[in-house]
């Protein structure tokens, strides 16, 4: 695994929902190596551990990456205080990304909440051949819908309370889409219960599925044991590191019941 560590300028910042921020960072060396599904580890002043943030967009030509994150604790709260022109200490790109098929293949990208951002770069690869199924708590939490639409994706929006789009789970829309026609692959990122349900639907329809797992991390490079997860192996189960071996795994290999 090849990764870099340095400080890079924050060149764009905007709030896109309550406590949710969209950053563009100019880091040419990292951008050119980054792949859909990887993440970066960001140093936050006053905190020992870095914060892992999924890569939302990659512009290798301009040397930029885009990250979208939600304030969930003191670390991300401090990150939200970064301003344009500040230097951001980044370690990355880290982890193994998604396997992208030919852009003419039919793909479903499924995101729940803050699991939606890493789906943007995947959807960009497939364009109008992608169906984006994105789920949020309510209308006020919806992010990045316009990004998927701008790429020509078939966007299917779900909210828990029904204030926007379909009222219910993303799996309802995944099932509906698969009932309409075949798909070559499903990509998913979000809460574990969501990933488990999407994996079950994919298995039911016989569609390959890759999931990006969300786990607390320490080092981000596989040296500590914080982000261990269970993966099916030839002889029962094996423990893998989400940061180094993942975060992307074939859904059929993940043991979701802990």
CSV table of C-alpha atoms in Angstrom, one decimal:
chain,number,residue,atom,x,y,z
A,1,UNK,CA,0.0,0.0,0.0
A,2,UNK,CA,1.4,3.3,-1.1
A,3,UNK,CA,0.4,6.5,0.7
A,4,UNK,CA,1.8,9.9,1.4
A,5,UNK,CA,1.7,12.3,4.4
A,6,UNK,CA,2.0,16.1,4.1
A,7,UNK,CA,0.1,19.3,4.6
A,8,UNK,CA,-2.0,20.7,1.8
A,9,UNK,CA,-4.2,23.8,1.3
A,10,UNK,CA,-7.9,23.8,1.7
A,11,UNK,CA,-9.1,25.6,-1.4
A,12,UNK,CA,-12.9,25.4,-1.1
A,13,UNK,CA,-15.4,24.9,1.8
A,14,UNK,CA,-19.1,25.0,2.1
A,15,UNK,CA,-21.8,23.8,4.4
A,16,UNK,CA,-24.2,21.6,2.5
A,17,UNK,CA,-26.6,20.5,5.3
A,18,UNK,CA,-26.8,20.9,9.0
A,19,UNK,CA,-23.4,20.1,10.5
A,20,UNK,CA,-22.3,18.7,7.1
A,21,UNK,CA,-19.3,20.2,5.2
A,22,UNK,CA,-17.9,19.9,1.7
A,23,UNK,CA,-14.1,20.5,1.4
A,24,UNK,CA,-11.9,20.6,-1.6
A,25,UNK,CA,-8.2,20.1,-0.9
A,26,UNK,CA,-5.3,20.7,-3.3
A,27,UNK,CA,-3.1,17.7,-2.9
A,28,UNK,CA,-1.7,16.6,-6.4
A,29,UNK,CA,0.4,13.7,-5.2
A,30,UNK,CA,-2.5,12.2,-3.3
A,31,UNK,CA,-5.1,13.0,-6.0
A,32,UNK,CA,-3.2,11.2,-8.7
A,33,UNK,CA,-3.0,8.0,-6.6
A,34,UNK,CA,-6.6,8.1,-5.2
A,35,UNK,CA,-9.3,5.6,-6.3
A,36,UNK,CA,-13.0,5.5,-5.6
A,37,UNK,CA,-13.7,4.0,-2.2
A,38,UNK,CA,-10.4,5.0,-0.6
A,39,UNK,CA,-10.1,7.4,2.4
A,40,UNK,CA,-7.7,9.9,3.9
A,41,UNK,CA,-6.7,10.3,7.5
A,42,UNK,CA,-6.7,13.9,8.7
A,43,UNK,CA,-4.8,15.3,11.7
A,44,UNK,CA,-7.0,17.6,13.8
A,45,UNK,CA,-5.4,20.1,16.2
A,46,UNK,CA,-5.7,19.0,19.8
A,47,UNK,CA,-6.4,15.4,19.0
A,48,UNK,CA,-4.0,12.5,19.1
A,49,UNK,CA,-5.8,10.3,16.6
A,50,UNK,CA,-6.4,11.3,13.0
A,51,UNK,CA,-10.0,11.3,11.6
A,52,UNK,CA,-10.7,8.9,8.7
A,53,UNK,CA,-12.8,10.6,6.0
A,54,UNK,CA,-13.9,8.9,2.7
A,55,UNK,CA,-12.9,10.5,-0.5
A,56,UNK,CA,-15.9,11.9,-2.2
A,57,UNK,CA,-14.4,13.2,-5.5
A,58,UNK,CA,-11.1,13.0,-7.3
A,59,UNK,CA,-9.8,15.5,-9.9
A,60,UNK,CA,-6.4,14.2,-10.8
A,61,UNK,CA,-6.0,16.8,-13.6
A,62,UNK,CA,-6.4,19.7,-11.2
A,63,UNK,CA,-4.7,17.9,-8.3
A,64,UNK,CA,-7.7,18.0,-6.0
A,65,UNK,CA,-9.7,15.7,-3.8
A,66,UNK,CA,-13.1,16.4,-2.3
A,67,UNK,CA,-14.3,15.2,1.1
A,68,UNK,CA,-17.7,15.5,2.7
A,69,UNK,CA,-18.2,14.9,6.4
A,70,UNK,CA,-20.7,15.3,9.2
A,71,UNK,CA,-19.8,16.7,12.6
A,72,UNK,CA,-20.1,13.7,15.0
A,73,UNK,CA,-17.7,14.6,17.8
A,74,UNK,CA,-15.0,16.9,19.0
A,75,UNK,CA,-12.6,15.9,16.2
A,76,UNK,CA,-14.9,16.6,13.2
A,77,UNK,CA,-16.2,19.7,15.1
A,78,UNK,CA,-12.7,21.0,15.0
A,79,UNK,CA,-12.3,20.0,11.4
A,80,UNK,CA,-15.4,22.1,10.5
A,81,UNK,CA,-13.5,25.1,11.8
A,82,UNK,CA,-10.9,24.8,9.0
A,83,UNK,CA,-11.1,27.7,6.6
A,84,UNK,CA,-10.0,28.2,3.0
A,85,UNK,CA,-6.2,28.8,2.9
A,86,UNK,CA,-5.6,26.6,6.0
A,87,UNK,CA,-3.1,23.8,5.7
A,88,UNK,CA,-4.6,20.3,6.2
A,89,UNK,CA,-2.3,17.5,7.4
A,90,UNK,CA,-3.3,14.4,5.4
A,91,UNK,CA,-2.2,10.8,5.3
A,92,UNK,CA,-3.5,9.0,2.2
A,93,UNK,CA,-4.8,7.7,0.1
A,94,UNK,CA,-5.5,4.7,2.3
A,95,UNK,CA,-7.3,1.4,2.0
A,96,UNK,CA,-8.6,-0.6,-0.9
A,97,UNK,CA,-11.2,1.0,-3.1
A,98,UNK,CA,-14.1,-0.4,-5.2
A,99,UNK,CA,-13.6,-2.6,-8.2
A,100,UNK,CA,-14.9,-0.6,-11.2
A,101,UNK,CA,-16.1,-2.5,-14.2
A,102,UNK,CA,-16.5,-1.2,-17.7
A,103,UNK,CA,-18.4,2.1,-17.8
A,104,UNK,CA,-21.0,0.5,-20.0
A,105,UNK,CA,-22.1,-1.9,-17.2
A,106,UNK,CA,-25.2,-1.4,-15.1
A,107,UNK,CA,-24.3,-0.4,-11.6
A,108,UNK,CA,-26.3,0.5,-8.4
A,109,UNK,CA,-24.6,2.8,-5.9
A,110,UNK,CA,-26.3,2.7,-2.5
A,111,UNK,CA,-25.5,5.1,0.2
A,112,UNK,CA,-27.0,5.8,3.7
A,113,UNK,CA,-26.3,9.1,5.4
A,114,UNK,CA,-22.7,9.9,5.5
A,115,UNK,CA,-22.1,6.7,3.5
A,116,UNK,CA,-23.3,8.6,0.4
A,117,UNK,CA,-20.2,10.7,-0.3
A,118,UNK,CA,-17.9,7.8,-1.4
A,119,UNK,CA,-20.6,6.8,-3.9
A,120,UNK,CA,-20.1,10.0,-5.9
A,121,UNK,CA,-16.8,9.0,-7.5
A,122,UNK,CA,-18.1,5.5,-8.3
A,123,UNK,CA,-21.2,6.9,-10.0
A,124,UNK,CA,-19.0,9.3,-12.0
A,125,UNK,CA,-17.4,6.2,-13.6
A,126,UNK,CA,-20.8,4.8,-14.8
A,127,UNK,CA,-22.7,8.0,-15.5
A,128,UNK,CA,-26.1,7.3,-17.0
A,129,UNK,CA,-25.5,3.6,-16.5
A,130,UNK,CA,-25.7,4.0,-12.7
A,131,UNK,CA,-28.7,4.1,-10.4
A,132,UNK,CA,-28.0,6.0,-7.2
A,133,UNK,CA,-30.1,4.9,-4.3
A,134,UNK,CA,-29.5,7.3,-1.4
A,135,UNK,CA,-31.1,7.3,2.0
A,136,UNK,CA,-31.3,9.9,4.8
A,137,UNK,CA,-33.0,10.6,8.1
A,138,UNK,CA,-35.1,13.4,6.7
A,139,UNK,CA,-35.3,16.0,3.9
A,140,UNK,CA,-33.0,18.4,5.9
A,141,UNK,CA,-30.2,15.8,5.9
A,142,UNK,CA,-30.2,15.2,2.1
A,143,UNK,CA,-26.8,15.8,0.5
A,144,UNK,CA,-25.2,15.3,-3.0
A,145,UNK,CA,-28.5,14.5,-4.8
A,146,UNK,CA,-27.6,17.1,-7.4
A,147,UNK,CA,-24.2,15.6,-8.0
A,148,UNK,CA,-25.7,12.2,-9.0
A,149,UNK,CA,-28.3,13.9,-11.2
A,150,UNK,CA,-25.7,16.0,-12.9
A,151,UNK,CA,-23.8,12.8,-13.9
A,152,UNK,CA,-26.9,11.4,-15.5
A,153,UNK,CA,-27.7,8.8,-12.9
A,154,UNK,CA,-31.2,7.5,-12.1
A,155,UNK,CA,-31.5,9.0,-8.6
A,156,UNK,CA,-33.8,7.3,-6.1
A,157,UNK,CA,-34.1,9.1,-2.8
A,158,UNK,CA,-35.3,7.7,0.5
A,159,UNK,CA,-36.0,9.3,3.8
A,160,UNK,CA,-36.8,7.6,7.1
A,161,UNK,CA,-39.7,10.0,7.8
A,162,UNK,CA,-41.0,10.4,4.2
A,163,UNK,CA,-40.3,14.2,4.0
A,164,UNK,CA,-38.5,13.6,0.7
A,165,UNK,CA,-38.7,10.8,-1.8
A,166,UNK,CA,-39.7,7.3,-0.8
A,167,UNK,CA,-40.6,6.8,2.9
A,168,UNK,CA,-38.6,3.8,4.0
A,169,UNK,CA,-35.3,1.9,3.6
A,170,UNK,CA,-32.9,2.0,0.7
A,171,UNK,CA,-33.4,-1.7,0.3
A,172,UNK,CA,-37.0,-1.0,-0.9
A,173,UNK,CA,-35.6,1.0,-3.8
A,174,UNK,CA,-32.8,-1.5,-4.5
A,175,UNK,CA,-35.3,-4.3,-4.7
A,176,UNK,CA,-37.5,-2.2,-7.0
A,177,UNK,CA,-34.7,-1.3,-9.3
A,178,UNK,CA,-33.6,-5.0,-9.6
A,179,UNK,CA,-37.1,-6.0,-10.3
A,180,UNK,CA,-37.1,-3.6,-13.3
A,181,UNK,CA,-34.0,-5.2,-15.0
A,182,UNK,CA,-30.6,-6.8,-14.5
A,183,UNK,CA,-27.6,-5.1,-12.9
A,184,UNK,CA,-24.0,-6.1,-13.1
A,185,UNK,CA,-22.8,-4.9,-9.7
A,186,UNK,CA,-24.0,-3.1,-6.5
A,187,UNK,CA,-21.8,-0.8,-4.4
A,188,UNK,CA,-22.9,0.2,-0.9
A,189,UNK,CA,-21.7,2.3,2.0
A,190,UNK,CA,-23.6,3.2,5.2
A,191,UNK,CA,-24.6,1.8,8.6
A,192,UNK,CA,-24.0,-1.9,9.1
A,193,UNK,CA,-27.7,-2.9,9.3
A,194,UNK,CA,-28.2,-1.2,5.9
A,195,UNK,CA,-25.2,-3.0,4.4
A,196,UNK,CA,-26.4,-6.4,5.7
A,197,UNK,CA,-29.8,-5.8,4.1
A,198,UNK,CA,-28.4,-4.7,0.8
A,199,UNK,CA,-26.1,-7.7,0.7
A,200,UNK,CA,-29.1,-10.0,1.3
A,201,UNK,CA,-31.0,-8.4,-1.6
A,202,UNK,CA,-28.0,-8.7,-3.8
A,203,UNK,CA,-27.6,-12.4,-3.0
A,204,UNK,CA,-31.3,-12.9,-3.6
A,205,UNK,CA,-31.0,-11.5,-7.1
A,206,UNK,CA,-27.6,-13.0,-7.8
A,207,UNK,CA,-25.8,-9.7,-8.2
A,208,UNK,CA,-22.2,-9.1,-7.2
A,209,UNK,CA,-22.0,-6.6,-4.3
A,210,UNK,CA,-19.2,-4.7,-2.7
A,211,UNK,CA,-19.6,-3.0,0.6
A,212,UNK,CA,-17.5,-0.3,2.3
A,213,UNK,CA,-17.4,-0.9,6.1
A,214,UNK,CA,-17.5,1.8,8.6
A,215,UNK,CA,-15.5,1.2,11.8
A,216,UNK,CA,-13.6,3.3,14.3
A,217,UNK,CA,-10.0,3.5,13.5
A,218,UNK,CA,-6.8,4.2,15.3
A,219,UNK,CA,-3.7,4.3,13.0
A,220,UNK,CA,-5.4,3.9,9.6
A,221,UNK,CA,-2.6,1.7,8.2
A,222,UNK,CA,-3.1,-1.7,9.9
A,223,UNK,CA,-0.7,-1.3,12.7
A,224,UNK,CA,-3.3,-1.3,15.5
A,225,UNK,CA,-6.3,-3.6,16.0
A,226,UNK,CA,-9.1,-1.1,16.5
A,227,UNK,CA,-10.9,-1.6,13.2
A,228,UNK,CA,-11.0,-5.4,13.1
A,229,UNK,CA,-13.9,-7.1,11.3
A,230,UNK,CA,-14.9,-10.7,10.6
A,231,UNK,CA,-14.6,-12.1,7.1
A,232,UNK,CA,-15.5,-15.6,5.9
A,233,UNK,CA,-12.4,-17.8,5.2
A,234,UNK,CA,-11.7,-21.3,4.0
A,235,UNK,CA,-11.5,-22.5,7.6
A,236,UNK,CA,-14.3,-20.6,9.3
A,237,UNK,CA,-13.6,-16.9,10.0
A,238,UNK,CA,-10.7,-14.5,9.7
A,239,UNK,CA,-10.1,-11.1,11.3
A,240,UNK,CA,-9.3,-8.4,8.9
A,241,UNK,CA,-8.4,-4.7,9.3
A,242,UNK,CA,-11.0,-2.4,7.7
A,243,UNK,CA,-8.3,0.3,7.1
A,244,UNK,CA,-5.7,-1.9,5.4
A,245,UNK,CA,-7.7,-4.9,4.0
A,246,UNK,CA,-10.8,-2.8,3.3
A,247,UNK,CA,-12.7,-0.7,3.7
A,248,UNK,CA,-14.2,-2.4,0.7
A,249,UNK,CA,-15.0,-6.1,0.8
A,250,UNK,CA,-17.0,-8.4,-1.3
A,251,UNK,CA,-20.4,-8.5,0.5
A,252,UNK,CA,-20.6,-12.3,0.5
A,253,UNK,CA,-17.5,-12.6,2.6
A,254,UNK,CA,-18.5,-10.2,5.3
A,255,UNK,CA,-19.9,-11.7,8.6
A,256,UNK,CA,-22.2,-8.9,9.7
A,257,UNK,CA,-23.5,-10.6,12.9
A,258,UNK,CA,-21.0,-9.8,15.7
